[in-house]
Coordinates of C-alpha atoms and ligand atoms in Angstrom, one line a residue:
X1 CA 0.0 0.0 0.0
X2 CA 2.1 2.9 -1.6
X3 CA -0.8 5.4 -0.5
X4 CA -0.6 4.1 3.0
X5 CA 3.5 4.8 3.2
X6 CA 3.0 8.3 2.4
X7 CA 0.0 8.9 5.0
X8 CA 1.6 7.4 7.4
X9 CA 4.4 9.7 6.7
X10 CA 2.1 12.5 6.9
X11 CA 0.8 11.4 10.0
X12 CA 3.8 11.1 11.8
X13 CA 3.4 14.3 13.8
X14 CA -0.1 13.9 14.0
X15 CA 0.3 10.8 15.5
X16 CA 2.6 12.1 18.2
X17 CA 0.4 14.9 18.9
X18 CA -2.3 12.0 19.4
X19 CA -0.1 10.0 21.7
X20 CA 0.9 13.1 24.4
X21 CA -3.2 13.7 24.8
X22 CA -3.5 10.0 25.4
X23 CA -0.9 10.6 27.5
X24 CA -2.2 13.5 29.6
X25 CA -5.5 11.2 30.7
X26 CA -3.5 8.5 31.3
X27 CA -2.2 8.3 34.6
X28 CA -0.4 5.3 34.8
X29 CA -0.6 1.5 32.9
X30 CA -1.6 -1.8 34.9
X31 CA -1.3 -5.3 34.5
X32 CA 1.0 -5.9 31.8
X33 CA 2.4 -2.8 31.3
X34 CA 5.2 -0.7 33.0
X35 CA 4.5 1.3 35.5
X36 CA 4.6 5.0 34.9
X37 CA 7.3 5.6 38.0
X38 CA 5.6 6.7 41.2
X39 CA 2.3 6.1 40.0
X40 CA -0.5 3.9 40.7
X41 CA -2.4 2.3 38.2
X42 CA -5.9 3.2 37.3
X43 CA -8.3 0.7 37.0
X44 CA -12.0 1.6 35.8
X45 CA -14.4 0.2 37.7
X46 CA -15.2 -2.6 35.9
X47 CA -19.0 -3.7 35.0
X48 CA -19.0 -7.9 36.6
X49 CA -19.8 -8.8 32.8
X50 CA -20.5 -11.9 32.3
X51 CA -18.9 -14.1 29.0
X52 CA -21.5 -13.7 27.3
X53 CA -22.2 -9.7 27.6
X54 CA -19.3 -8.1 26.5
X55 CA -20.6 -4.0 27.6
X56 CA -20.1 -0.8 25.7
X57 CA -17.0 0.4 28.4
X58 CA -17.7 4.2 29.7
X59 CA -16.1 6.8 28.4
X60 CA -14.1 7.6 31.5
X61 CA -12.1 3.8 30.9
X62 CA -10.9 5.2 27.1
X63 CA -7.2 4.6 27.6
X64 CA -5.1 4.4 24.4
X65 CA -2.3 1.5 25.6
X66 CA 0.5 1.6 25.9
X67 CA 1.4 4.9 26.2
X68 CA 2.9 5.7 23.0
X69 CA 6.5 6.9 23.2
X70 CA 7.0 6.7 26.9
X71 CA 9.3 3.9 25.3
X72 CA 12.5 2.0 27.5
X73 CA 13.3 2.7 30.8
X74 CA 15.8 5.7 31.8
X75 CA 17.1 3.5 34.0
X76 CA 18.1 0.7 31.9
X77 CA 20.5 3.3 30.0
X78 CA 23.6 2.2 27.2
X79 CA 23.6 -1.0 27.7
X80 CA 20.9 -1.8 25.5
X81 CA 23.3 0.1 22.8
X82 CA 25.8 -2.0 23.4
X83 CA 26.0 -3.9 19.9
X84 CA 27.5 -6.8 21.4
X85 CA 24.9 -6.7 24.0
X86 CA 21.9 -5.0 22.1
X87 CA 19.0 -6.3 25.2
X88 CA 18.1 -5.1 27.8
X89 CA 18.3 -8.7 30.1
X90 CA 15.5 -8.8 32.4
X91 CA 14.1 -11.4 34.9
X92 CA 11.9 -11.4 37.0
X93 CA 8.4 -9.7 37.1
X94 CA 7.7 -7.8 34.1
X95 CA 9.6 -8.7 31.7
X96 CA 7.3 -9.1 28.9
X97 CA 7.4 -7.9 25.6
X98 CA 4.4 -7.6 23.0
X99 CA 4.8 -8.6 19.0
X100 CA 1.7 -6.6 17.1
X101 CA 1.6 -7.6 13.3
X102 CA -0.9 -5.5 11.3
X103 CA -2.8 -5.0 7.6
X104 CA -2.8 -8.6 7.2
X105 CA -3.5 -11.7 7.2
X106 CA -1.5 -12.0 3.5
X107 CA -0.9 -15.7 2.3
X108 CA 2.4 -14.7 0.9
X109 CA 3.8 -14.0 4.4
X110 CA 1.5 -14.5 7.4
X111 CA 2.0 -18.4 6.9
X112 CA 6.0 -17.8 7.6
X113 CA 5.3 -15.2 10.6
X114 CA 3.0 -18.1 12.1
X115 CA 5.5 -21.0 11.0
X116 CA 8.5 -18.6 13.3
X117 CA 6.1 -17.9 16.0
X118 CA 5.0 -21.3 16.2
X119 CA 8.7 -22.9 16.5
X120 CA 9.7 -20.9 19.5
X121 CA 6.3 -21.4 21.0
X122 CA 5.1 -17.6 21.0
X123 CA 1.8 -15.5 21.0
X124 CA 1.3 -12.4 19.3
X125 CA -1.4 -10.1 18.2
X126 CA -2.5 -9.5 14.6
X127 CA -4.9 -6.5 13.9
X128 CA -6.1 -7.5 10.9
X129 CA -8.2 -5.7 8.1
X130 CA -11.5 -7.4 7.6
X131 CA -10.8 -7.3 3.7
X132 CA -7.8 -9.5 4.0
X133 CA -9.6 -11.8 6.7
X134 CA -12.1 -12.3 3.9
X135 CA -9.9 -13.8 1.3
X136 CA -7.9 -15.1 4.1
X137 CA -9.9 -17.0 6.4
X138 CA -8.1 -19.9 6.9
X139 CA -5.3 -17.8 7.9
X140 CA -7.3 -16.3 10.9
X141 CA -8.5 -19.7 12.0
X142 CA -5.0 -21.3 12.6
X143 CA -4.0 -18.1 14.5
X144 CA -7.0 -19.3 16.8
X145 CA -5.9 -22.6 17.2
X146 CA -2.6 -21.6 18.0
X147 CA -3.4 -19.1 20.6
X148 CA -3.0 -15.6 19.0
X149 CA -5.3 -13.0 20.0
X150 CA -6.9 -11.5 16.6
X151 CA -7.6 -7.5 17.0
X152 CA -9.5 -5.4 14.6
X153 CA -7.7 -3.0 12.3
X154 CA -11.1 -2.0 10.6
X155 CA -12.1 -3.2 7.5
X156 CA -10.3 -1.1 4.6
X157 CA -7.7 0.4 6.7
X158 CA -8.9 3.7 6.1
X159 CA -8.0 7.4 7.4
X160 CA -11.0 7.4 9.9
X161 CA -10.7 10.5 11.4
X162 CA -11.9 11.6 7.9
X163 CA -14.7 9.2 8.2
X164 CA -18.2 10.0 9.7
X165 CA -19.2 7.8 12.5
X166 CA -21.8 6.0 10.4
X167 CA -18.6 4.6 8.5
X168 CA -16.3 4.3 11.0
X169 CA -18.6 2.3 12.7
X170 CA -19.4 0.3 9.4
X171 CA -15.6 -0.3 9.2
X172 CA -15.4 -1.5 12.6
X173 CA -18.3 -3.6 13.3
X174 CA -18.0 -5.6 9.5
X175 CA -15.0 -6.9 11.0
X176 CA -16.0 -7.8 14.2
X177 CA -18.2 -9.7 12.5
X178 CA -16.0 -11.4 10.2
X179 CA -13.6 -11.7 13.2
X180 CA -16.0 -13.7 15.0
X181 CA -16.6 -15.8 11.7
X182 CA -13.3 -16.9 11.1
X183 CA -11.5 -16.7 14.4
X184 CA -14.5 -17.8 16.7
X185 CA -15.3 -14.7 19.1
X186 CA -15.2 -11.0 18.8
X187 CA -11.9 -9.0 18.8
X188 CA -11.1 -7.6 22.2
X189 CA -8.7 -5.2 20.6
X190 CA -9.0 -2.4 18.2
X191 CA -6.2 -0.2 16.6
X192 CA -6.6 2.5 14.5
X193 CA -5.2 2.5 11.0
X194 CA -1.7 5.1 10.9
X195 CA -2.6 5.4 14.7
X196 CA -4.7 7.9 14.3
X197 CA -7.4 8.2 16.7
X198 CA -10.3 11.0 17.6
X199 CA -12.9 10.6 19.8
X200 CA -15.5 8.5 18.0
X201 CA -13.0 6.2 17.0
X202 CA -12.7 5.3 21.2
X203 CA -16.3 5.8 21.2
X204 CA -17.1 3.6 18.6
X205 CA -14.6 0.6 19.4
X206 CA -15.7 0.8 23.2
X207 CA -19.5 0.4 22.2
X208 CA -18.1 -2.3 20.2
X209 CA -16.4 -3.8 23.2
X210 CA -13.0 -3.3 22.0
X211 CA -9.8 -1.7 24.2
X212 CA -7.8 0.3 22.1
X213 CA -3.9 -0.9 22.0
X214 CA -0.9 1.3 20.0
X215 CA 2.5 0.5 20.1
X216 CA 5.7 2.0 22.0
X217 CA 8.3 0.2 18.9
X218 CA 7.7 1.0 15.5
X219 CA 9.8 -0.9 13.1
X220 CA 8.8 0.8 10.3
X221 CA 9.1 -2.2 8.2
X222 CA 6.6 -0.6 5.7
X223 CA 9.5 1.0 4.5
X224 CA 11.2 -1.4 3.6
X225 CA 14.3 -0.4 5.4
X226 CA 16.5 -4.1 5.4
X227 CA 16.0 -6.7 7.5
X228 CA 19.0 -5.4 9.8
X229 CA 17.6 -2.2 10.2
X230 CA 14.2 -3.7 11.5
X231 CA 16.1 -5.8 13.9
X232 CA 18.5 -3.2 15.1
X233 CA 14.9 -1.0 16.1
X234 CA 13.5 -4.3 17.8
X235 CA 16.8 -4.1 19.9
X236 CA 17.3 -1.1 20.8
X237 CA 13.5 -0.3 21.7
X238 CA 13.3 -3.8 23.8
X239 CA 12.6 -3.2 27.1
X240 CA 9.6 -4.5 30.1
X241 CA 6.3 -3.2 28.7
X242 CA 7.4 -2.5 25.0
X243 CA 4.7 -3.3 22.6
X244 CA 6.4 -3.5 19.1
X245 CA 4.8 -2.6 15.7
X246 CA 5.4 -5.0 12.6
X247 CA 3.7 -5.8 9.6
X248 CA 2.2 -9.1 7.5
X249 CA 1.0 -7.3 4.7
X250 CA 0.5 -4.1 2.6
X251 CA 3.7 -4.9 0.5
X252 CA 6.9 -7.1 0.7
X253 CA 7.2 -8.4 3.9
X254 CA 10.1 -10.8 3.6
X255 CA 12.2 -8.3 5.5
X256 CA 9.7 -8.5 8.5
X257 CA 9.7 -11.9 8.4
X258 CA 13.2 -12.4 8.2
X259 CA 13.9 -9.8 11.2
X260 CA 11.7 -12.1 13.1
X261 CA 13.6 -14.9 12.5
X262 CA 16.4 -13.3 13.6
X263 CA 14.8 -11.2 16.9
X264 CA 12.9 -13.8 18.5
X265 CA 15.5 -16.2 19.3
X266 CA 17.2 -13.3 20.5
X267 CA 14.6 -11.2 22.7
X268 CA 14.1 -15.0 24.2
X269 CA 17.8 -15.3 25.0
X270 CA 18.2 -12.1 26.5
X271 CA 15.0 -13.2 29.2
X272 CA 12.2 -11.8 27.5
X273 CA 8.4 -13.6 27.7
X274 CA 6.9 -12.6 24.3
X275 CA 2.9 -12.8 25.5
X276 CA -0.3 -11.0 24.5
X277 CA -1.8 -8.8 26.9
X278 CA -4.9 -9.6 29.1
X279 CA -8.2 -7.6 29.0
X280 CA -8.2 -5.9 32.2
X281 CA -11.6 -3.7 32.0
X282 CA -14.8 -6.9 31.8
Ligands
LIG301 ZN1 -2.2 -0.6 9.4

């Protein structure tokens, strides 16, 4: 997607601007996340939903995780420079790292990213476009049976913050439903296309049941950048809490799925758990 590459672009600074007003309602992360230092986290009251009613979440519990660009620790300093010792090594509590793959499911390189993921015994998260899921089922039902959590990355992947809500909320909920089709419940998770996010986006995804999750690593793999590059950025941004951006599709993905190949065993090695993130708000 040549057109996406050069929104994104665009939406670079848009995107930050986004991520420090998340920021400002956001007092600190829970449960999987770091902890913003010397602050508690803030848990919504939570509705006692049962399984089977999955509630609109109030508009007080919007909270855009993680906390885009709060990024590693300043405590955990050079080290993680070091290029003969590019991790951070952590143990103990915490140390858990998030792998996000997005715009797919693509037959030309999903199948590798699941083959890698599935030799080293790993979860991740792939916010998937319902489009792709369509011609792609098959794709979305083995990342079920192998224990990936499937997040919606609306339908199209459009800008929606040029949307109205009638057709953001087509692009989300045409998903979900195919979502639920292929991969056997509802996504839990909903991220915005180019991160960008306004109100109704939140709005919409919460009536929809959906917690919104960005990222604190972008690879920018879209770019195309060699696979070293994308593994230097998965080094260097490692660290407890970090929630890395890659893609599956929207162009050649070899390089992302080599990288993988080539970070995993490593991020493993150096102590990390690579997990998907619990819902913390039904
Ligand atoms: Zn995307």
């Amino acid at each position: 997607m040549t057109k996406d590459q050069s929104l994104t672009r665009l939406l670079t600074r848009r995107r930050a601007l986004l991520a420090g007003a998340a920021a400002v309602g956001a007092a600190g992360t829970a449960g999987l996340f770091a902890t913003v230092a010397g602050e508690e986290p803030i848990r919504p009251a939570a509705p006692a939903a049962g399984p089977q009613a999955r509630r609109a979440l109030k508009p007080s519990a919007y909270r855009l995780e993680p906390l885009t660009g709060y990024g590693p620790p300043r405590a955990a300093p050079r080290r993680a420079l070091v290029r003969r010792a590019p991790f951070l090594r952590v143990s103990g509590r915490g140390r858990t790292m998030v792998l996000t793959f997005d715009d797919g499911p693509d037959p030309r390189y999903t199948p590798h990213i699941l083959d890698i993921l599935h030799e080293y015994d790993v979860r991740a998260m792939f916010f998937v476009c319902g489009e792709m899921v369509a011609d792609n089922k098959e794709l979305v039902a083995r990342m079920a049976d192998e224990g990936h959590v499937v997040g919606n990355h609306t339908w199209s992947h459009p800008l929606l913050t040029r949307l109205s809500r009638g057709r953001i909320r087509a692009e989300m909920e045409r998903t979900c439903d195919v979502v639920e089709e292929t991969y056997g419940e509802r996504p839990a998770w909903f991220r915005a296309p180019y991160g960008a996010w306004n109100r109704a986006t939140f709005q919409l995804g919460a009536d929809l049941g959906m917690e919104p999750l960005a990222w604190t690593v972008d690879t920018l793999d879209w770019t195309t950048p060699g696979t070293r590059a994308i593994v230097d950025r998965v080094e260097n941004g490692a660290a407890p809490g970090v929630v890395v951006l890659s893609h599956d599709a929207g162009g050649d993905r070899s390089q992302s799925v080599r990288a993988l190949r080539a970070y995993l065993p490593q991020l493993l090695d150096s102590g990390y758990f690579i997990t998907v993130p619990e819902r913390k708000y039904r």
